[in-house]
Amino acid sequence: MVTSSRVLAADLPRHVGDPVCLAGWVHRLRQLKSVAFLVLRDRSGLAQVVVPPDTALPAETVVEVRGVVTENAQAPDGVELTRPSITLLSEPAVTPPFDLYRPELSATLPTILDHASIALRHPKARARFAVAAAGVSGFRSTLDGCGFTEIHTPKIVGSATESGANVFELDYFGRRAYLAQSPQLFKQAMVGVFERVYEVGPVFRAEPHDTARHLAQYTSLDAEFGFIEDHRDVMALLREVLAGMTAAIAERVPGVALPRVPAEIPVLHFAEAQEMLGRDDPDLAPEHERSLSDWAKRTHDSEFLFVTGYPSRKRPFYTHPEPDRPGYTNSFDLLFRGLELVTGGQRLHRHADYLTALAERGMDAGPYRGYLDTFAHGMPPHGGFAIGLERWVARVLGLDNVRYTTLFPRDLHRLSP
Amino acid sequence: MVTSSRVLAADLPRHVGDPVCLAGWVHRLRQLKSVAFLVLRDRSGLAQVVVPPDTALPAETVVEVRGVVTENAQAPDGVELTRPSITLLSEPAVTPPFDLYRPELSATLPTILDHASIALRHPKARARFAVAAAGVSGFRSTLDGCGFTEIHTPKIVGSATESGANVFELDYFGRRAYLAQSPQLFKQAMVGVFERVYEVGPVFRAEPHDTARHLAQYTSLDAEFGFIEDHRDVMALLREVLAGMTAAIAERVPGVALPRVPAEIPVLHFAEAQEMLGRDDPDLAPEHERSLSDWAKRTHDSEFLFVTGYPSRKRPFYTHPEPDRPGYTNSFDLLFRGLELVTGGQRLHRHADYLTALAERGMDAGPYRGYLDTFAHGMPPHGGFAIGLERWVARVLGLDNVRYTTLFPRDLHRLSP
């Protein structure tokens, strides 16, 4: 097994004087006058190998290099590999369509996406997905610590989850079916079983618009739990989850500038926000979200802001109303750096309330019968939230397009690679 | 917040003499001559509450119960709640279609599945999914400990992943697309980025057969890693993963009888297996898998058996051939208690080998161009495996139908709830 005797690039400084075996990709070959350096890339980082000046190895060729670890103050990490013998583990590689060794990938977004599996090898591209993996790990460990259970729910459904719009239609053994837009109805049902559940999985939206924020598939981090007082319990949990996610990134991906999650995230009611903005529309446009975010930063020194109480008519039918304020709801959006990042709230939990809510919206209860049955059989007050993983990572890293934080994006025009 | 002052049923013995607040579902109301017992169910277990004999509360009603924790040697765990005051948190519940308090759910499978969100509340049904969650957690933590990175790949693809058969077809903005049958091609591409990756996610098979083993959607635990010698490295990793999964279940769900994962799982080459069975067909039927499993148990005292070297023509085009044995491959199946549970092996890693393999099978390389490009740009020897979560849990728990370990199964006939 190659791996058994293999040393990772990042561990070289602990092996000075030893003969070792490295394995990885030819990241770069630097020809100087009397010597050449092979920069080898593996999953841990880069290592410098001193090779004869006539060495010819195309970038991205996979090699195994045996040599001696030698101190050299000029080398990265103070060590390099000398007296190497090189074995090819792949064919000599075809030259990539862009230089992976440069500090930034200089190619257009379409070129990067057309060659995603190669572009993702760039250390900066790769790092984004290490951040995503660490964030998801923090999401799970925070919720595991609070007694949550992980679930896996159907992605193929017989009726559209929340509304009829923007769903992908499917031929299901000759019947019509849809791709789930969210695990909403299933995760609520599972509150009746486990009280506290979460799911990390794909959700699907047939977004007809070509924007920097929307994709046809993204990874939704969903949580739902019972025995709450109202939406404020959901917001308190979300705060813990966000703190857990950033802590996990700090631990596993050093060097990322992370937002501070305040002990108390400021809260603004939708009606107050409208008053501040001098508007009376039932929704917030992107520029309003930016303006509110600025306000939170200015007055509370917080990059996060909860806007609560969104009007009923802008929220799905399962949203719990605000008891003392007709027309408003126990729901929230979390704004982060000017963008809506998380949506959540308290849900209805009484069967009769569901029937009323559907009737008020002129919606047919028929397709929801199986879902509604759950509430006839006893459900506690409950609520939850959903975080869009790729959007969250993009915002944390200051990237302006969610395609940079999605391995193989799916959109109006793109279905491959 | 209800939860802030709430005590869980399992924690009652630590609160003897204290006034506490419980919350949960009416699991059962037992009327005796002069007294009645309300058995309350929450996420931690059951608690007994002494209530007046005239108490009327339908099963599954959600209640909050304040009372005093009192020792009673006759009560479960030696404690019960006395002097209770009960508040309803839901409407009085509609009676479930089956008794959830009985040791076993006595209903037919169709009835259970029609009312899945209620049936899953049964402690034994629920426990299966606690086992699944713990197993997945063990899968991840084992791989995290080996330097793997979690990924999320597209479930909508432009061409069928491995073969044209049994794929669900989708209308993708007016184009034809498919649901991914596995993350195979993506996880291989990501070996070029992270060397070691895993994914836990849904996969989709339009299985035209109605069996106890197949569903249209299941949860695939996928791992793939580079810099291996051959498939034996993959088998060694799989053994660690299985040990990690069972250890996590033992820790998080006490009382489950778990299989012992031997330090060395016995290995039988396909050709030897055929000889033992006295056959020369290129595949193993279910009865042959059972017979081989029996052999492993008898001769090696192992419930697990690796069968290696499956014939090329029965394996996908990306399977690496066995170097010294033409017609056979560096692939394996893991049999567990008579059933194939995991498939894996070494993959091709040279671009030219892919072109040859596709040509030999008369397959058009066109749809795979994006995938094949990855190999032209340098890929190490690599391999991996995929575990079907629901099938694995069913087998561990001795259940004969994968529908018992799937929250909301999707099959030829069932698209809801």
Coordinates of C-alpha atoms in Angstrom, one line a residue, chain B residues 5 179 223 261 304 348 365:
Chain B
S5 CA -37.7 23.9 32.9
L179 CA -31.6 11.4 -11.2
A223 CA -16.3 6.6 0.3
V261 CA -16.5 -7.3 13.0
F304 CA -18.8 -11.1 7.2
L348 CA -9.3 2.6 -13.5
A365 CA -17.4 7.9 -24.7

